Coordinates of C-alpha atoms and ligand atoms in Angstrom, one line a residue:
M22 CA 27.7 33.2 -2.5
L23 CA 28.9 33.9 -6.0
T24 CA 25.7 33.0 -7.8
G25 CA 22.5 34.6 -8.8
I26 CA 18.8 33.7 -8.8
I27 CA 19.0 31.3 -11.8
Q28 CA 21.9 29.3 -10.2
K29 CA 20.5 29.4 -6.7
Y30 CA 16.8 28.5 -7.4
G31 CA 17.0 27.1 -10.9
E32 CA 15.1 24.0 -9.9
F33 CA 12.1 26.1 -8.9
L34 CA 12.1 28.3 -12.1
P35 CA 10.8 27.8 -15.6
I36 CA 14.2 27.4 -17.2
S37 CA 15.7 24.9 -19.6
S38 CA 19.2 23.8 -20.5
G39 CA 19.1 26.4 -23.3
T40 CA 18.4 29.3 -20.9
P41 CA 21.6 31.5 -20.6
R42 CA 22.9 31.5 -17.0
L43 CA 22.8 35.3 -16.8
S44 CA 23.8 36.7 -13.4
L45 CA 24.9 39.9 -11.7
C46 CA 24.9 38.0 -8.4
E47 CA 21.4 39.3 -7.6
G48 CA 19.4 37.9 -4.6
S49 CA 20.8 36.5 -1.4
T50 CA 20.1 39.9 0.2
P51 CA 20.4 40.4 4.0
L52 CA 17.5 39.7 6.4
V53 CA 18.4 42.1 9.2
R54 CA 16.9 41.9 12.7
L55 CA 15.4 45.3 13.7
R56 CA 16.1 45.8 17.4
R57 CA 15.0 49.3 18.1
L58 CA 12.2 50.2 15.7
G59 CA 9.0 49.2 17.4
E60 CA 10.7 47.3 20.2
E61 CA 7.9 48.2 22.5
T62 CA 5.6 45.9 20.5
G63 CA 7.5 42.8 21.6
A64 CA 7.4 41.6 18.0
E65 CA 10.4 40.0 16.3
I66 CA 10.9 42.2 13.3
Y67 CA 13.2 41.8 10.3
A68 CA 14.0 44.0 7.3
K69 CA 14.7 42.3 3.9
I70 CA 17.3 44.6 2.4
E71 CA 16.4 44.5 -1.3
G72 CA 18.5 47.6 -1.8
A73 CA 21.5 45.3 -1.6
N74 CA 20.8 43.9 -5.0
P75 CA 23.2 44.8 -7.9
T76 CA 21.2 47.7 -9.2
G77 CA 19.8 48.6 -5.7
S78 CA 16.3 47.2 -5.9
F79 CA 14.3 44.0 -5.9
K80 CA 13.7 44.3 -9.7
D81 CA 17.0 42.4 -10.4
R82 CA 15.5 39.1 -9.2
G83 CA 12.9 39.1 -11.9
M84 CA 14.8 41.0 -14.5
V85 CA 17.6 38.4 -14.7
L86 CA 15.1 35.7 -15.6
A87 CA 13.1 37.9 -18.0
V88 CA 16.3 38.9 -19.9
A89 CA 17.7 35.4 -19.9
K90 CA 14.4 34.0 -21.3
A91 CA 14.3 36.8 -23.9
L92 CA 17.8 35.9 -25.0
E93 CA 16.8 32.2 -25.2
E94 CA 14.0 33.2 -27.5
G95 CA 16.4 35.2 -29.7
T96 CA 15.2 38.7 -28.7
K97 CA 16.5 41.9 -30.4
G98 CA 16.1 44.0 -27.3
V99 CA 14.0 44.9 -24.3
V100 CA 11.6 47.7 -23.5
C101 CA 9.8 48.8 -20.3
A102 CA 7.9 51.6 -18.7
S103 CA 9.2 52.5 -15.3
T104 CA 9.0 54.8 -12.2
G105 CA 12.7 54.2 -12.2
N106 CA 13.9 51.0 -10.7
T107 CA 12.7 48.7 -13.4
S108 CA 14.4 50.9 -16.0
A109 CA 17.7 50.7 -14.1
S110 CA 17.5 47.0 -13.7
A111 CA 16.4 46.3 -17.4
A112 CA 19.3 48.6 -18.6
A113 CA 21.9 46.8 -16.5
Y114 CA 20.9 43.2 -17.5
A115 CA 20.5 44.3 -21.2
A116 CA 24.0 45.7 -21.0
A117 CA 25.4 42.5 -19.4
A118 CA 23.6 40.4 -22.1
G119 CA 24.8 42.7 -24.9
I120 CA 21.3 43.7 -26.2
R121 CA 19.5 47.0 -26.6
C122 CA 17.2 48.5 -24.0
A123 CA 14.7 51.3 -24.2
V124 CA 12.9 52.8 -21.2
L125 CA 9.8 55.0 -21.1
L126 CA 9.7 57.2 -18.0
P127 CA 7.2 59.7 -16.6
K128 CA 8.9 63.0 -17.1
G129 CA 10.1 64.8 -14.0
K130 CA 9.0 62.0 -11.7
V131 CA 11.9 59.6 -11.6
A132 CA 14.4 59.8 -8.8
L133 CA 17.8 61.0 -9.9
G134 CA 19.8 57.9 -8.9
K135 CA 17.5 55.7 -11.1
L136 CA 17.6 57.9 -14.1
S137 CA 21.4 58.2 -13.8
Q138 CA 21.7 54.4 -13.7
A139 CA 19.5 53.8 -16.8
L140 CA 21.6 56.3 -18.7
A141 CA 24.9 54.9 -17.4
F142 CA 24.0 51.4 -18.5
G143 CA 23.4 52.8 -22.0
A144 CA 19.6 52.6 -22.3
K145 CA 17.7 54.8 -24.7
A146 CA 15.6 56.8 -22.2
V147 CA 12.4 58.5 -23.3
C148 CA 10.6 60.8 -20.9
I149 CA 6.9 61.2 -21.6
E150 CA 4.3 63.7 -20.5
G151 CA 2.0 61.6 -18.4
N152 CA 2.3 59.1 -15.6
F153 CA 3.6 55.5 -15.3
D154 CA 0.2 54.1 -16.4
A155 CA 0.4 56.0 -19.7
A156 CA 4.0 55.0 -20.2
L157 CA 3.1 51.3 -19.8
Q158 CA 0.6 51.6 -22.6
F159 CA 3.3 53.0 -24.9
A160 CA 5.7 50.3 -23.8
R161 CA 3.2 47.6 -24.8
Q162 CA 2.8 49.3 -28.1
A163 CA 6.6 49.6 -28.6
A164 CA 7.0 45.9 -27.9
A165 CA 4.2 44.9 -30.3
E166 CA 5.3 47.2 -33.2
L167 CA 9.1 47.1 -32.8
G168 CA 9.4 43.4 -32.1
V169 CA 11.3 43.8 -28.8
T170 CA 10.5 42.1 -25.5
L171 CA 8.4 43.8 -22.9
V172 CA 10.1 43.4 -19.5
N173 CA 7.5 45.0 -17.2
S174 CA 5.9 42.7 -14.7
V175 CA 3.3 41.6 -17.3
N176 CA 6.2 39.5 -18.5
P177 CA 5.6 36.3 -16.4
Y178 CA 9.3 35.6 -15.9
R179 CA 9.6 38.8 -13.8
L180 CA 7.2 37.6 -11.1
W181 CA 8.7 34.1 -11.2
G182 CA 12.1 35.5 -10.4
Q183 CA 10.7 37.8 -7.7
R184 CA 9.3 34.8 -5.8
S185 CA 12.9 34.0 -4.8
S186 CA 12.8 36.7 -2.1
A187 CA 10.0 34.8 -0.3
W188 CA 12.0 31.6 -0.6
E189 CA 15.1 33.3 0.9
I190 CA 13.1 34.6 3.9
C191 CA 11.7 31.1 4.6
D192 CA 15.2 29.6 4.2
D193 CA 16.7 32.2 6.6
L194 CA 14.0 31.9 9.2
S195 CA 13.4 28.1 8.8
D196 CA 9.8 28.9 8.1
A197 CA 7.5 31.6 6.8
P198 CA 7.1 34.6 9.1
D199 CA 3.7 35.5 10.7
W200 CA 3.3 38.7 8.7
L201 CA 5.0 40.6 5.9
I202 CA 4.6 44.2 5.0
I203 CA 5.4 45.2 1.4
P204 CA 4.9 48.4 -0.7
V205 CA 2.4 48.1 -3.6
G206 CA 2.7 50.0 -6.9
N207 CA 1.9 48.0 -10.0
A208 CA 1.0 45.2 -7.5
G209 CA 3.4 42.6 -9.0
N210 CA 5.7 42.1 -6.1
I211 CA 3.1 41.3 -3.5
S212 CA 1.6 38.7 -6.0
A213 CA 5.1 37.2 -6.5
Y214 CA 5.7 36.9 -2.7
C215 CA 2.3 35.2 -2.3
A216 CA 3.1 32.7 -5.0
G217 CA 6.5 32.1 -3.5
F218 CA 5.1 31.5 0.0
E219 CA 2.4 29.3 -1.4
F220 CA 4.9 27.2 -3.3
Y221 CA 7.0 26.7 -0.2
K222 CA 4.0 25.7 1.8
E223 CA 2.7 23.3 -0.8
T224 CA 6.0 21.6 -1.1
G225 CA 6.5 21.2 2.6
R226 CA 9.3 23.7 2.9
S227 CA 7.3 25.9 5.2
T228 CA 4.2 25.4 7.4
R229 CA 2.2 28.6 7.0
L230 CA 1.4 31.6 4.8
P231 CA 2.3 35.0 6.3
R232 CA -0.4 37.7 6.5
L233 CA 0.5 40.0 3.6
I234 CA 0.0 43.7 4.3
G235 CA 0.2 45.8 1.1
V236 CA 1.0 49.5 1.6
Q237 CA 0.3 52.3 -0.7
A238 CA 0.9 56.1 -0.5
E239 CA -2.3 57.9 0.3
G240 CA -2.2 59.9 -2.9
A241 CA -1.8 56.8 -5.0
A242 CA -3.8 54.1 -3.3
P243 CA -6.1 52.4 -5.9
M244 CA -5.9 49.0 -4.0
V245 CA -7.1 50.7 -0.8
R246 CA -9.8 52.6 -2.5
G247 CA -10.9 49.7 -4.7
A248 CA -10.8 51.8 -7.9
P249 CA -8.1 53.3 -10.2
V250 CA -6.7 56.7 -9.3
S251 CA -6.5 59.0 -12.4
F252 CA -3.8 61.4 -11.1
P253 CA -1.7 59.5 -8.6
E254 CA 0.6 61.8 -6.5
T255 CA 3.2 61.0 -3.9
L256 CA 6.9 61.8 -3.1
A257 CA 7.4 58.0 -3.1
T258 CA 7.7 58.2 -6.9
A259 CA 8.5 54.4 -7.2
I260 CA 4.8 53.7 -6.3
R261 CA 3.2 56.6 -8.0
I262 CA 0.8 54.4 -9.9
G263 CA -2.9 54.7 -10.3
N264 CA -4.0 51.6 -12.2
P265 CA -2.0 48.6 -11.1
V266 CA -1.6 45.9 -13.8
S267 CA -1.6 43.0 -11.2
A268 CA -4.5 44.4 -9.1
D269 CA -6.5 41.1 -9.3
K270 CA -3.6 39.0 -8.3
A271 CA -2.7 41.3 -5.4
R272 CA -6.3 41.3 -4.1
R273 CA -6.2 37.5 -4.2
A274 CA -2.9 37.5 -2.3
V275 CA -4.4 39.7 0.5
E276 CA -7.6 37.7 0.7
L277 CA -5.8 34.3 0.7
T278 CA -3.5 35.3 3.5
N279 CA -6.0 37.2 5.6
G280 CA -4.0 40.3 5.1
Q281 CA -4.9 43.9 4.2
F282 CA -4.1 46.9 2.1
M283 CA -3.5 50.2 3.8
A284 CA -2.4 53.7 3.0
V285 CA 0.2 55.9 4.6
T286 CA 0.8 59.6 4.1
D287 CA 4.0 61.1 2.6
Q288 CA 4.7 62.6 6.0
E289 CA 4.5 59.2 7.6
I290 CA 6.8 57.8 5.0
L291 CA 9.4 60.4 5.6
D292 CA 9.1 60.0 9.4
A293 CA 9.6 56.3 8.9
Q294 CA 12.6 56.8 6.7
R295 CA 14.3 58.9 9.4
K296 CA 13.5 56.3 12.1
L297 CA 14.8 53.4 10.0
A298 CA 18.0 55.4 9.4
C299 CA 18.6 56.8 12.8
L300 CA 17.4 53.8 14.9
E301 CA 18.6 50.9 12.7
G302 CA 21.3 52.3 10.4
I303 CA 19.3 51.4 7.3
F304 CA 18.7 53.9 4.5
A305 CA 15.9 52.8 2.2
E306 CA 14.1 54.8 -0.5
P307 CA 10.7 56.4 0.3
A308 CA 8.5 53.7 -1.3
S309 CA 10.3 51.1 0.8
C310 CA 9.8 53.1 4.0
A311 CA 6.1 53.0 3.5
T312 CA 6.4 49.5 5.1
A313 CA 8.0 50.9 8.3
A314 CA 5.3 53.7 8.3
A315 CA 2.6 51.0 8.1
F316 CA 4.2 49.0 10.8
L317 CA 4.4 51.9 13.1
K318 CA 0.8 52.8 12.4
L319 CA -0.4 49.3 13.2
A320 CA 1.8 49.2 16.3
G321 CA 0.3 52.5 17.4
L322 CA -3.2 50.9 17.1
G323 CA -2.0 48.0 19.2
K324 CA -2.3 45.6 16.2
M325 CA 1.2 44.1 16.2
Q326 CA 1.0 40.9 18.2
K327 CA 3.6 40.4 20.9
G328 CA 5.9 37.5 20.1
S329 CA 4.9 37.5 16.4
R330 CA 7.5 37.4 13.8
G331 CA 7.4 39.8 10.8
V332 CA 9.3 41.1 7.8
L333 CA 9.4 44.6 6.3
V334 CA 10.4 44.4 2.6
L335 CA 12.7 47.3 1.9
T336 CA 12.5 47.2 -1.8
G337 CA 15.0 49.9 -2.8
N338 CA 18.2 51.5 -1.6
G339 CA 18.0 55.0 -0.1
L340 CA 20.8 56.2 -2.4
K341 CA 18.3 55.9 -5.3
D342 CA 16.6 59.0 -4.2
P343 CA 19.3 61.0 -2.2
E344 CA 17.2 64.1 -2.3
A345 CA 14.3 62.7 -0.2
P346 CA 15.9 63.2 3.2
M347 CA 16.7 66.8 2.3
H348 CA 12.9 67.5 2.8
Y349 CA 13.3 67.1 6.5
L350 CA 17.0 67.2 7.5
P351 CA 18.9 70.4 8.3
E352 CA 21.8 71.4 6.0
P353 CA 25.2 70.5 7.3
V354 CA 27.0 73.3 9.2
C355 CA 29.7 74.9 7.1
V356 CA 32.7 76.5 8.8
P357 CA 36.1 77.9 7.7
G358 CA 38.9 75.2 7.6
S359 CA 40.2 75.9 11.1
W360 CA 40.2 73.6 14.2
D361 CA 38.9 76.3 16.4
A362 CA 35.8 76.7 14.2
I363 CA 35.3 73.0 13.9
R364 CA 35.7 72.4 17.7
E365 CA 33.2 75.1 18.4
V366 CA 30.6 73.3 16.3
L367 CA 31.4 69.9 17.7
S368 CA 31.2 70.9 21.3
R369 CA 27.8 72.5 21.0
Ligands
LIG28 N1 9.2 49.6 -4.2 C1 10.0 50.1 -5.1 C2 11.3 50.6 -4.7 C3 9.6 50.0 -6.5 O1 10.5 50.5 -7.4 C4 8.4 49.5 -6.8 C5 7.9 49.5 -8.2 C6 7.6 49.0 -5.8 C7 8.0 49.0 -4.5 C8 6.2 48.4 -6.1 O2 6.3 47.1 -6.6 O3 5.1 47.6 -8.7 O4 5.6 45.2 -7.9 O5 3.9 46.7 -6.7 N2 8.6 50.0 -9.2 C9 8.2 49.9 -10.6 C10 9.3 50.5 -11.5 C11 6.9 50.3 -10.9 O6 9.0 50.9 -12.6 O7 10.5 50.5 -11.0 P1 5.1 46.6 -7.6

């Protein structure tokens, strides 16, 4: 479908006739049935492939609306703090809209693909000493003092646009699923899904709310611990966040849906990445694979109900962080350019 979120779900979004119809054809991402991962559980499992969005992550759903509304309000430019994906998305939509973009990044902790995108789209990138939580404070200050629009998820239009993924899942399955597992960093996306599912139920478009299971990396799990983490650490750099801005909304989402927060280790995340790739042909970035790790953990505890229907939200493309699999995969075999040498390797 050659439309984006504003065109597809405009009637559900806070737009007016004066809102520019910005679009990079975001949304309408595939909901793929997983047939091999966890098949022994007897659950009907789907992956929402958010890495198929234009900049390779779910951020595009909310960014298109945030930038369109900023344009409507006559903005000079946009600014954000980011662990990588928000910066790539903000830079892309700012480029498409013809406005300036600045991104504040935790130095040395942004996956290469994401940094490369932000630079390619022409953003002014500033790497700071300190983590995402510190960068967000500076982004707020930049917005206030330079008169540009903050497009982190504290911008309400971001979460509005991100609701659209929940709507697509319900549209595709003809109802909400029984459960949905989603990675949690700054805690905006899980809140947006909850609001999206609530809206569909209230308006009679679905009959239930899925149990929302929010997953964090063990070294960056403030929602699981119930308190901020001063020095968050995980190789899933997208969710390397210690003090989530939307913590209250996320807690409400989990309580309302009878869900839970849980933590998985970096090793479990990498194992899950390998399984998703080798069993299903899906390459997702580490933060996204935390969902599969959580699913496998719950399945191992016998907690995935047979016959239940659930969705893993794979928030970002594996190509964002091409170095991650190098932690556990062997180097390719290199041989001279002769058929004999190649045949010898292939027949091993
Ligand atoms: N998955 C990916 C791939 C992400 O990039 C993020 C957040 C999340 C999950 C968590 O979503 O913050 O709404 O709970 N990335 C932000 C960024 C922080 O700057 O790109 P959340």
